[in-house]
Amino acid sequence: MTKPLLLASSSIYRKALLERLALPFTTASPDIDETPRPDEPADDLALRLAESKARALAARHPGHWIIGSDQVACLPDGTLLHKPGNHAQAVQQLRQSSGHRVVFLTGLCLLDADSGEYQRLCEPFTAHFRTLSDEEIESYLKREQPYDCAGSFKMEGLGITLFDRLEGRDPNSLVGLPLIALNGMLRNWGCNPLLEG
């Protein structure tokens, strides 16, 4: 038997993505510490945060399947790229990414709030940034102001102009919610979006 879905996120981007599956769901904001642990690999961090987000809401939302997702972006040298929060940090991140590949690791967890049973995975997606001029970076940031986005860009807008190419199974994971993987998890538990509603 399927259960009501709860998206453990306040992200407007994740909410818009989940709406594409045409399943009813509610949202709630989890309150967790997202600080990386010392020497924690990026994929472990993404998985831990996704699961922590789902578990943070389980006690308050019994009877739900809770979707947790979190994204970590890293440069080839292992440097993590967080949400920049301001213009200066965004400029720095885009300069660091210019001419390099950035791997976006999106942790996904589907948790049954009652049984504690869960499925989780880490979905990689690689963005190959073209070499960007300072003028291009400034113009891009002025137009889109992606200060709440990991890596300092919005894939669904002008961010697409920053890349030479993209590699991965699911471009939705670059925005923050891997829908192909989530669809598979839901189907594993007997909820097929194509056969619901």
PDB file of N, CA and C in Angstrom, residues 130 132 136 140 157-164:
ATOM      1  N   ARG A 130      32.943  25.602 -19.550  1.00  0.00           N
ATOM      2  CA  ARG A 130      33.833  26.199 -20.534  1.00  0.00           C
ATOM      3  C   ARG A 130      34.642  27.290 -19.828  1.00  0.00           C
ATOM      4  N   LEU A 132      35.439  30.736 -18.778  1.00  0.00           N
ATOM      5  CA  LEU A 132      34.576  31.909 -18.651  1.00  0.00           C
ATOM      6  C   LEU A 132      35.409  33.163 -18.398  1.00  0.00           C
ATOM      7  N   GLU A 136      31.813  37.695 -18.481  1.00  0.00           N
ATOM      8  CA  GLU A 136      30.706  36.729 -18.577  1.00  0.00           C
ATOM      9  C   GLU A 136      30.186  36.344 -17.197  1.00  0.00           C
ATOM     10  N   TYR A 140      26.465  37.069 -15.955  1.00  0.00           N
ATOM     11  CA  TYR A 140      25.610  35.951 -15.560  1.00  0.00           C
ATOM     12  C   TYR A 140      25.049  36.159 -14.149  1.00  0.00           C
ATOM     13  N   GLY A 157      17.985  27.916 -16.121  1.00  0.00           N
ATOM     14  CA  GLY A 157      17.993  29.219 -16.793  1.00  0.00           C
ATOM     15  C   GLY A 157      19.232  29.386 -17.652  1.00  0.00           C
ATOM     16  N   LEU A 158      19.866  30.543 -17.522  1.00  0.00           N
ATOM     17  CA  LEU A 158      21.062  30.859 -18.304  1.00  0.00           C
ATOM     18  C   LEU A 158      22.274  30.024 -17.910  1.00  0.00           C
ATOM     19  N   GLY A 159      22.171  29.272 -16.820  1.00  0.00           N
ATOM     20  CA  GLY A 159      23.283  28.425 -16.404  1.00  0.00           C
ATOM     21  C   GLY A 159      23.760  27.498 -17.504  1.00  0.00           C
ATOM     22  N   ILE A 160      22.872  27.110 -18.390  1.00  0.00           N
ATOM     23  CA  ILE A 160      23.231  26.211 -19.480  1.00  0.00           C
ATOM     24  C   ILE A 160      24.311  26.811 -20.381  1.00  0.00           C
ATOM     25  N   THR A 161      24.435  28.135 -20.397  1.00  0.00           N
ATOM     26  CA  THR A 161      25.431  28.792 -21.249  1.00  0.00           C
ATOM     27  C   THR A 161      26.842  28.709 -20.678  1.00  0.00           C
ATOM     28  N   LEU A 162      26.979  28.200 -19.464  1.00  0.00           N
ATOM     29  CA  LEU A 162      28.286  28.137 -18.811  1.00  0.00           C
ATOM     30  C   LEU A 162      29.075  26.882 -19.173  1.00  0.00           C
ATOM     31  N   PHE A 163      28.421  25.935 -19.852  1.00  0.00           N
ATOM     32  CA  PHE A 163      29.015  24.603 -20.019  1.00  0.00           C
ATOM     33  C   PHE A 163      29.457  24.304 -21.442  1.00  0.00           C
ATOM     34  N   ASP A 164      30.466  23.425 -21.540  1.00  0.00           N
ATOM     35  CA  ASP A 164      30.825  22.799 -22.816  1.00  0.00           C
ATOM     36  C   ASP A 164      29.984  21.561 -23.044  1.00  0.00           C
TER      37      ASP A 164
END
